[in-house]
Amino acid sequence: MLIVQLAIACGVLAVIYGIVTSGQVLKLSPGNARMQDIAAAIQEGARAYLARQYTTIAVVGVIMVVLVFFLLGTVSAVGFLIGALLSGATGFVGMNISVKANVRTAEAARTSLQAGLTTAFRSGAITGMLVAGLGLLAISVFFGYLIGPAGHAPTDRIVINALVALSFGASLISIFARLGGGIFTKAADVGADLVGKVEAGIPEDDPRNPAVIADNVGDNVGDCAGMAADLFETYVVTLGVTMVSIALFVKNEDVLALMSLPLLVGGVCIITSIIGTYMVRLGSGSIMGALYKGFLTSALLAVPAIYGATKFALGDLNAVIGGGREAAGPDVAGAVAAGAGSFTGMDLFWCMMIGLAVTGALVWITEYYTGTNYRPVKSIAKASVTGHGTNVIQGLAISLESTALPTLVIVVAVIGAYQLAGVIGIAFGATSMLALAGMVVALDAYGPVTDNAGGIAEMAGLEDSVRERTDALDAVGNTTKAVTKGYAIGSAALAALVLFGAYTADLKEYFPTLIVDFSLSNPYVIVGLLLGALLPFVFGAFGMTAVGRAAGAVVEDVRDQFRSNPGIMAGTSRPNYARTVDLVTKAAIREMIVPSLLPVLAPVAVFFVIRLVAGPANGFASLGALLLGVIVSGLFVAISMTSGGGAWDNAKKYIEDGNHGGKGSEAHKAAVTGDTVGDPYKDTAGPAVNPMIKITNIVALLLLAALAAHG
Amino acid sequence: MLIVQLAIACGVLAVIYGIVTSGQVLKLSPGNARMQDIAAAIQEGARAYLARQYTTIAVVGVIMVVLVFFLLGTVSAVGFLIGALLSGATGFVGMNISVKANVRTAEAARTSLQAGLTTAFRSGAITGMLVAGLGLLAISVFFGYLIGPAGHAPTDRIVINALVALSFGASLISIFARLGGGIFTKAADVGADLVGKVEAGIPEDDPRNPAVIADNVGDNVGDCAGMAADLFETYVVTLGVTMVSIALFVKNEDVLALMSLPLLVGGVCIITSIIGTYMVRLGSGSIMGALYKGFLTSALLAVPAIYGATKFALGDLNAVIGGGREAAGPDVAGAVAAGAGSFTGMDLFWCMMIGLAVTGALVWITEYYTGTNYRPVKSIAKASVTGHGTNVIQGLAISLESTALPTLVIVVAVIGAYQLAGVIGIAFGATSMLALAGMVVALDAYGPVTDNAGGIAEMAGLEDSVRERTDALDAVGNTTKAVTKGYAIGSAALAALVLFGAYTADLKEYFPTLIVDFSLSNPYVIVGLLLGALLPFVFGAFGMTAVGRAAGAVVEDVRDQFRSNPGIMAGTSRPNYARTVDLVTKAAIREMIVPSLLPVLAPVAVFFVIRLVAGPANGFASLGALLLGVIVSGLFVAISMTSGGGAWDNAKKYIEDGNHGGKGSEAHKAAVTGDTVGDPYKDTAGPAVNPMIKITNIVALLLLAALAAHG
């Protein structure tokens, strides 16, 4: 219990960091009246969107909480509510900081690059620490209450179900937030670009473009609020599933210490992340170098911190833990036995080192595929010289190729962690990846702030040097944004394997007499794999279509404003920004609902249909295979989309830096097309695959629990 | 044996049909001197390319045949040679007919649309019947020799290995042909379009474009020769694996009759296909309607023909066949037992009806996703109005979406066939799909002929009505080409499941004491699934990059020709067509080698690495999972690419028909970009996934046999 309390303390520390740093950021000058005007318009739009989004999600949430209450009882319903509310809160707070930091970053960038960087990064760090801190608090306080005041045993089914329900709440909100925000931001971005840059020939963020405020609102509700909710979900689900798998696999006296360890690891890494944030300084190097200094500090300090946490929680690191194999009975199937195979604290430490190494490798690979210094982006830029078509072809080639190295890294990590400590080892690998979430989110959330700052500088007519500085800050944002997504989906792959392990263990526990054949020779397993693999494709199609359709509506709206009010282009009258914001808001909300429900309903539908056709055992086999099918194809769909999109974006930036003819050249036009295509790839469809995978898995676990309780 | 002889007779009939119809086509007028000149240039280029391609493949082929000889003996080596040589021959003959029919089609189109259609379709039908006929002859003669004069039992390991080696020969050649031809045709096409239509502003097939002959050569070496080799492979592998699975699963007195049945089904369907070819007449309807009349006739006649063949081969259709479960021993694992579960002749008949239904459904779905009359193509055309970016976004959305219905159809078919007759049922479903290959290939191979005819008409300056007629014929070619690819990959999904069944059965037979855990709970299974799923992505990346790079080289070459010889654009001097053809030839050959070897080497590498890390049982588990991983992701990659590409192409055609501003509008320019992107999607990377999947599976079977023989 002491360990849980320490974790809670670290979570509180993160929140305090957030409050203190917020104070520092808000104290800074918000610039002149024009800047504040613009910022106010962005704030208003972002708040209006988020209010509407949360109202809509609330309807779904209420239905779900009632369902969870009737199927699994009060405690699970409370867990669901905590997950859902905090996921929403994380997005809301992150967005609120972001819409205030943007104008202050623009103002700070008038002084120096360093001042701009500091302001933007601090605001990102607030969001980052809140994601990690609130995530940690959600689980550790709830868990602490359940095993303390409420008096449940840590492996009690009520605790396990509550943790799963908590994850479900977080996931459900986050898929809506990721997708709704993603559709908003990219519909506005693509629409604004098409009608502004391409048709009217006015620069990005030109105040004459009626979609320009919507574009800036999008940065905040998509790239900031949506991303924060997504990473909150990833954090909660990863730690939660690690604890659940321990509860299911390790049935002995070590279980409480083991279940608390992920919380403590999360806690100490919040401290190393906070230290890391203070290392983000330009010095003589590049902006990326400054950010990496922070990241590396957090990651390197995490090594001794995790070692200490493990030692503190488990005591003798060489003592054998586990032995659940005997406790769980001799009839337990492969996964369970493997998951509970004996291991030592040192084994777990090494598994967590594997997690850190995976994080480092994914960061490096993503930088390679999306950075302007390497072959992939350069090849897309070069292909732009021969036209739109070759740009897109090469971009698609890179997007397909970019899946290879991450997959190999994940495969090596799975093998390594499994050989050390079975399924539990994989779970701890995922946990240590997520332990760095505070820092990773900080790097990501700083991006939209600088993007907004650039927009405000442009619209307020600030001196050119400001825009140059914010552009420089924004450019690395493409890579850091891609990094977060690769990292989230990579950790999702590990978490999904653990979730599948939990699924098989649950199945054994709930239906001990049912023999489920998960062998690849069972055609219902193949059917499940195929249907699971289909989900990310259909989901991606929904996301892409939604952006295309909404962006088309933006184009029509802007054209109409230009037509009916010629004063706009002349610069004599102000466009109706709010009308465009409102249009995008409605479109995004409308388009997010069906795809978000897909991963909730598909597992349930597949189970019942196959059960009808081929009996309950094959129904469970298909459902299990579906869980793996969705990760097997989702990993590739998500990585190809996020890396490919980042590469396209930076290929454009690379050309804008004066290569292949620079701005205005034919190559640049082709690169703008690639960038446009990459937008929904990397910011709508791709990242939303991550919560989708988790929801599918969690729904399956909840379905099992509901079936066990009610037949 | 009588059944095998009947099948041989049907194969001979197909060859006779080919010879007779060739005579009819060649008797037609080849047009005026200018037309013959152009046709000669195309012929020369196509022959030069194919000669070079086959020389290169021969080097790989010789290495492989030596390997097969040393690892598996003479008979398997001979099987490999037969498969390889006939696969090459099919492509060669198909190409030769196609390069002679093109000019005759152009000439015939001067008379009427019907005359043009008849000439082009007959030439396609020759290729179609040769694919089916030579495929059937290859297996049935070889099998007849082995169980007749050579005196082997049908289930003898030497026969099984020989059939697998035969399939390997066909697959290996076909992946090179598909990929090499695909790179050639699309590099030339994209290059010619970029520099001609987009840069120089001259129409497609303008004789001033130095890449125009290369483009027309590409139609013949890619869409005709490559496609024919691919479908030959699909035919041989599907029938071969059906026979192999029967030999492995059914260990009783019915086995010879059962193994001969796929051959007879192939035989009778050749007859129904030949009848169908005579039904392709315009009448009052559309061109597509005329083609469908032929297809429907073949498919409907196939129902009684297959019934008769089954009755003839098996006698009493209600007698129970199988019972191999007992023969194979009680320790046989799930798949084997299921595969050998008892079934009746009637069950097999219904499985084959499922195969026919799947073919029909896939044709209909492909038409929906690529035809100009339906929502998908119209939505891409509409999105073109707002620019290049939205065209590509919507095209990608459609390409992702287009995977859904085919997957559902395949899932339903797998469940249905499996419930009727286990793995053998799935195999017979695949067999009846392929039985219609003659007709399907005929519909496909007619496309490049009309495409070429249009090019010749343009270059020879024939009257506009000719080009209009060939354009009308060519337009439906986009759909029929997409149909073939969807059909091939759909059958590959079924065949891959059967191949996996064969793999597990082989494993049991070769290593009876080794317990291999194919359960999804085994992390080495997950590792295999992930690595398998990665292959189509990497393979697709190679294909796309190759086309982009080679097309870029074409653009450079053409620009150089325009620069150094201004007479070309003025129309006063002839471009150096041969130089461009030669450049594309070299590029295509160079780029095809590495990706083609990927599916050969990957399974071997994965097996040995995992064996080293985690022992032989896990090595085999990973390898088995890899086989399913490659089909699980390959199905989606292939369908999304081929349907998406077809939809992009037809969206352009839809706009050219006068919608959204018609030719020359901004929407049209955007649609040209989409078409360019779709080119390597649908004609290079996408279709080559089909042989890739099969090679991976076959290599695994051969690896097992080699390991069993040599440890």
PDB file of C-alpha atoms in Angstrom, chain B residues 259-372:
ATOM      1  CA  MET B 259      -7.390 -36.253 -56.684  1.00  0.00           C
ATOM      2  CA  SER B 260      -8.488 -36.527 -60.303  1.00  0.00           C
ATOM      3  CA  LEU B 261     -11.696 -34.583 -59.727  1.00  0.00           C
ATOM      4  CA  PRO B 262     -10.076 -31.099 -59.710  1.00  0.00           C
ATOM      5  CA  LEU B 263      -8.490 -31.948 -63.060  1.00  0.00           C
ATOM      6  CA  LEU B 264     -11.796 -33.008 -64.547  1.00  0.00           C
ATOM      7  CA  VAL B 265     -13.553 -29.944 -63.162  1.00  0.00           C
ATOM      8  CA  GLY B 266     -10.848 -27.805 -64.766  1.00  0.00           C
ATOM      9  CA  GLY B 267     -11.375 -29.740 -67.992  1.00  0.00           C
ATOM     10  CA  VAL B 268     -15.150 -29.416 -68.271  1.00  0.00           C
ATOM     11  CA  CYS B 269     -14.989 -25.744 -67.411  1.00  0.00           C
ATOM     12  CA  ILE B 270     -12.600 -25.201 -70.293  1.00  0.00           C
ATOM     13  CA  ILE B 271     -15.408 -26.464 -72.509  1.00  0.00           C
ATOM     14  CA  THR B 272     -17.987 -24.169 -70.906  1.00  0.00           C
ATOM     15  CA  SER B 273     -15.533 -21.276 -71.239  1.00  0.00           C
ATOM     16  CA  ILE B 274     -15.040 -21.979 -74.934  1.00  0.00           C
ATOM     17  CA  ILE B 275     -18.801 -21.984 -75.404  1.00  0.00           C
ATOM     18  CA  GLY B 276     -18.955 -18.732 -73.444  1.00  0.00           C
ATOM     19  CA  THR B 277     -16.493 -17.008 -75.765  1.00  0.00           C
ATOM     20  CA  TYR B 278     -18.940 -17.407 -78.622  1.00  0.00           C
ATOM     21  CA  MET B 279     -21.608 -15.579 -76.623  1.00  0.00           C
ATOM     22  CA  VAL B 280     -19.669 -12.313 -76.531  1.00  0.00           C
ATOM     23  CA  ARG B 281     -21.789 -10.268 -78.898  1.00  0.00           C
ATOM     24  CA  LEU B 282     -22.837  -6.670 -78.680  1.00  0.00           C
ATOM     25  CA  GLY B 283     -26.518  -7.092 -79.549  1.00  0.00           C
ATOM     26  CA  SER B 284     -28.400  -4.045 -78.339  1.00  0.00           C
ATOM     27  CA  GLY B 285     -26.567  -3.721 -75.045  1.00  0.00           C
ATOM     28  CA  SER B 286     -23.317  -2.287 -73.780  1.00  0.00           C
ATOM     29  CA  ILE B 287     -19.799  -3.630 -74.275  1.00  0.00           C
ATOM     30  CA  MET B 288     -19.693  -4.691 -70.637  1.00  0.00           C
ATOM     31  CA  GLY B 289     -23.013  -6.441 -71.199  1.00  0.00           C
ATOM     32  CA  ALA B 290     -21.558  -8.352 -74.144  1.00  0.00           C
ATOM     33  CA  LEU B 291     -18.603  -9.493 -72.062  1.00  0.00           C
ATOM     34  CA  TYR B 292     -20.842 -10.476 -69.170  1.00  0.00           C
ATOM     35  CA  LYS B 293     -22.987 -12.542 -71.515  1.00  0.00           C
ATOM     36  CA  GLY B 294     -19.908 -14.635 -72.227  1.00  0.00           C
ATOM     37  CA  PHE B 295     -18.925 -14.850 -68.578  1.00  0.00           C
ATOM     38  CA  LEU B 296     -22.422 -15.723 -67.400  1.00  0.00           C
ATOM     39  CA  THR B 297     -22.811 -18.420 -70.034  1.00  0.00           C
ATOM     40  CA  SER B 298     -19.574 -20.055 -68.907  1.00  0.00           C
ATOM     41  CA  ALA B 299     -20.497 -19.794 -65.239  1.00  0.00           C
ATOM     42  CA  LEU B 300     -24.068 -21.074 -65.626  1.00  0.00           C
ATOM     43  CA  LEU B 301     -23.009 -23.969 -67.855  1.00  0.00           C
ATOM     44  CA  ALA B 302     -20.325 -24.749 -65.289  1.00  0.00           C
ATOM     45  CA  VAL B 303     -23.027 -25.735 -62.777  1.00  0.00           C
ATOM     46  CA  PRO B 304     -24.288 -28.845 -64.614  1.00  0.00           C
ATOM     47  CA  ALA B 305     -20.792 -29.508 -65.973  1.00  0.00           C
ATOM     48  CA  ILE B 306     -19.284 -29.612 -62.491  1.00  0.00           C
ATOM     49  CA  TYR B 307     -22.185 -31.729 -61.270  1.00  0.00           C
ATOM     50  CA  GLY B 308     -21.601 -34.179 -64.108  1.00  0.00           C
ATOM     51  CA  ALA B 309     -17.859 -34.246 -63.531  1.00  0.00           C
ATOM     52  CA  THR B 310     -18.314 -34.914 -59.809  1.00  0.00           C
ATOM     53  CA  LYS B 311     -20.837 -37.649 -60.491  1.00  0.00           C
ATOM     54  CA  PHE B 312     -18.567 -39.198 -63.109  1.00  0.00           C
ATOM     55  CA  ALA B 313     -15.517 -39.154 -60.864  1.00  0.00           C
ATOM     56  CA  LEU B 314     -17.097 -40.160 -57.568  1.00  0.00           C
ATOM     57  CA  GLY B 315     -20.141 -42.232 -58.575  1.00  0.00           C
ATOM     58  CA  ASP B 316     -22.728 -42.116 -55.799  1.00  0.00           C
ATOM     59  CA  LEU B 317     -22.800 -38.503 -54.688  1.00  0.00           C
ATOM     60  CA  ASN B 318     -24.347 -39.357 -51.354  1.00  0.00           C
ATOM     61  CA  ALA B 319     -21.767 -41.947 -50.341  1.00  0.00           C
ATOM     62  CA  VAL B 320     -19.500 -40.861 -47.538  1.00  0.00           C
ATOM     63  CA  ILE B 321     -15.922 -40.217 -48.572  1.00  0.00           C
ATOM     64  CA  GLY B 322     -12.986 -39.571 -46.313  1.00  0.00           C
ATOM     65  CA  GLY B 323     -12.634 -41.332 -43.030  1.00  0.00           C
ATOM     66  CA  GLY B 324      -8.986 -40.425 -43.213  1.00  0.00           C
ATOM     67  CA  ARG B 325      -9.226 -39.441 -39.606  1.00  0.00           C
ATOM     68  CA  GLU B 326      -8.830 -43.062 -38.565  1.00  0.00           C
ATOM     69  CA  ALA B 327      -6.257 -43.849 -41.233  1.00  0.00           C
ATOM     70  CA  ALA B 328      -4.089 -40.924 -40.269  1.00  0.00           C
ATOM     71  CA  GLY B 329      -4.078 -42.075 -36.679  1.00  0.00           C
ATOM     72  CA  PRO B 330      -5.661 -40.680 -33.576  1.00  0.00           C
ATOM     73  CA  ASP B 331      -2.803 -38.290 -32.741  1.00  0.00           C
ATOM     74  CA  VAL B 332      -3.447 -36.085 -35.742  1.00  0.00           C
ATOM     75  CA  ALA B 333      -4.053 -32.437 -34.847  1.00  0.00           C
ATOM     76  CA  GLY B 334      -7.135 -30.329 -35.410  1.00  0.00           C
ATOM     77  CA  ALA B 335      -6.674 -29.332 -39.015  1.00  0.00           C
ATOM     78  CA  VAL B 336      -5.801 -32.763 -40.255  1.00  0.00           C
ATOM     79  CA  ALA B 337      -8.767 -34.322 -38.550  1.00  0.00           C
ATOM     80  CA  ALA B 338     -11.028 -31.586 -39.866  1.00  0.00           C
ATOM     81  CA  GLY B 339      -9.579 -31.814 -43.348  1.00  0.00           C
ATOM     82  CA  ALA B 340     -10.177 -35.526 -43.430  1.00  0.00           C
ATOM     83  CA  GLY B 341     -13.550 -35.430 -41.755  1.00  0.00           C
ATOM     84  CA  SER B 342     -16.041 -37.406 -43.750  1.00  0.00           C
ATOM     85  CA  PHE B 343     -18.016 -35.727 -46.494  1.00  0.00           C
ATOM     86  CA  THR B 344     -20.015 -36.748 -49.557  1.00  0.00           C
ATOM     87  CA  GLY B 345     -19.650 -36.002 -53.240  1.00  0.00           C
ATOM     88  CA  MET B 346     -22.663 -33.757 -52.921  1.00  0.00           C
ATOM     89  CA  ASP B 347     -20.875 -31.766 -50.204  1.00  0.00           C
ATOM     90  CA  LEU B 348     -17.982 -31.225 -52.601  1.00  0.00           C
ATOM     91  CA  PHE B 349     -20.389 -30.178 -55.327  1.00  0.00           C
ATOM     92  CA  TRP B 350     -21.851 -27.546 -53.023  1.00  0.00           C
ATOM     93  CA  CYS B 351     -18.362 -26.360 -52.085  1.00  0.00           C
ATOM     94  CA  MET B 352     -17.677 -25.841 -55.764  1.00  0.00           C
ATOM     95  CA  MET B 353     -20.927 -23.938 -56.087  1.00  0.00           C
ATOM     96  CA  ILE B 354     -19.670 -21.711 -53.285  1.00  0.00           C
ATOM     97  CA  GLY B 355     -16.539 -21.122 -55.366  1.00  0.00           C
ATOM     98  CA  LEU B 356     -18.644 -20.093 -58.359  1.00  0.00           C
ATOM     99  CA  ALA B 357     -20.732 -17.829 -56.155  1.00  0.00           C
ATOM    100  CA  VAL B 358     -17.599 -16.197 -54.746  1.00  0.00           C
ATOM    101  CA  THR B 359     -16.368 -15.555 -58.275  1.00  0.00           C
ATOM    102  CA  GLY B 360     -19.665 -13.969 -59.212  1.00  0.00           C
ATOM    103  CA  ALA B 361     -19.753 -11.884 -56.051  1.00  0.00           C
ATOM    104  CA  LEU B 362     -16.180 -10.668 -56.512  1.00  0.00           C
ATOM    105  CA  VAL B 363     -16.928  -9.712 -60.112  1.00  0.00           C
ATOM    106  CA  TRP B 364     -19.962  -7.756 -58.996  1.00  0.00           C
ATOM    107  CA  ILE B 365     -18.174  -6.043 -56.105  1.00  0.00           C
ATOM    108  CA  THR B 366     -15.238  -5.097 -58.310  1.00  0.00           C
ATOM    109  CA  GLU B 367     -17.578  -3.680 -60.886  1.00  0.00           C
ATOM    110  CA  TYR B 368     -19.281  -1.654 -58.149  1.00  0.00           C
ATOM    111  CA  TYR B 369     -15.989  -0.231 -56.895  1.00  0.00           C
ATOM    112  CA  THR B 370     -14.426   0.460 -60.286  1.00  0.00           C
ATOM    113  CA  GLY B 371     -17.379   1.052 -62.622  1.00  0.00           C
ATOM    114  CA  THR B 372     -18.323   4.592 -63.613  1.00  0.00           C
TER     115      THR B 372
END
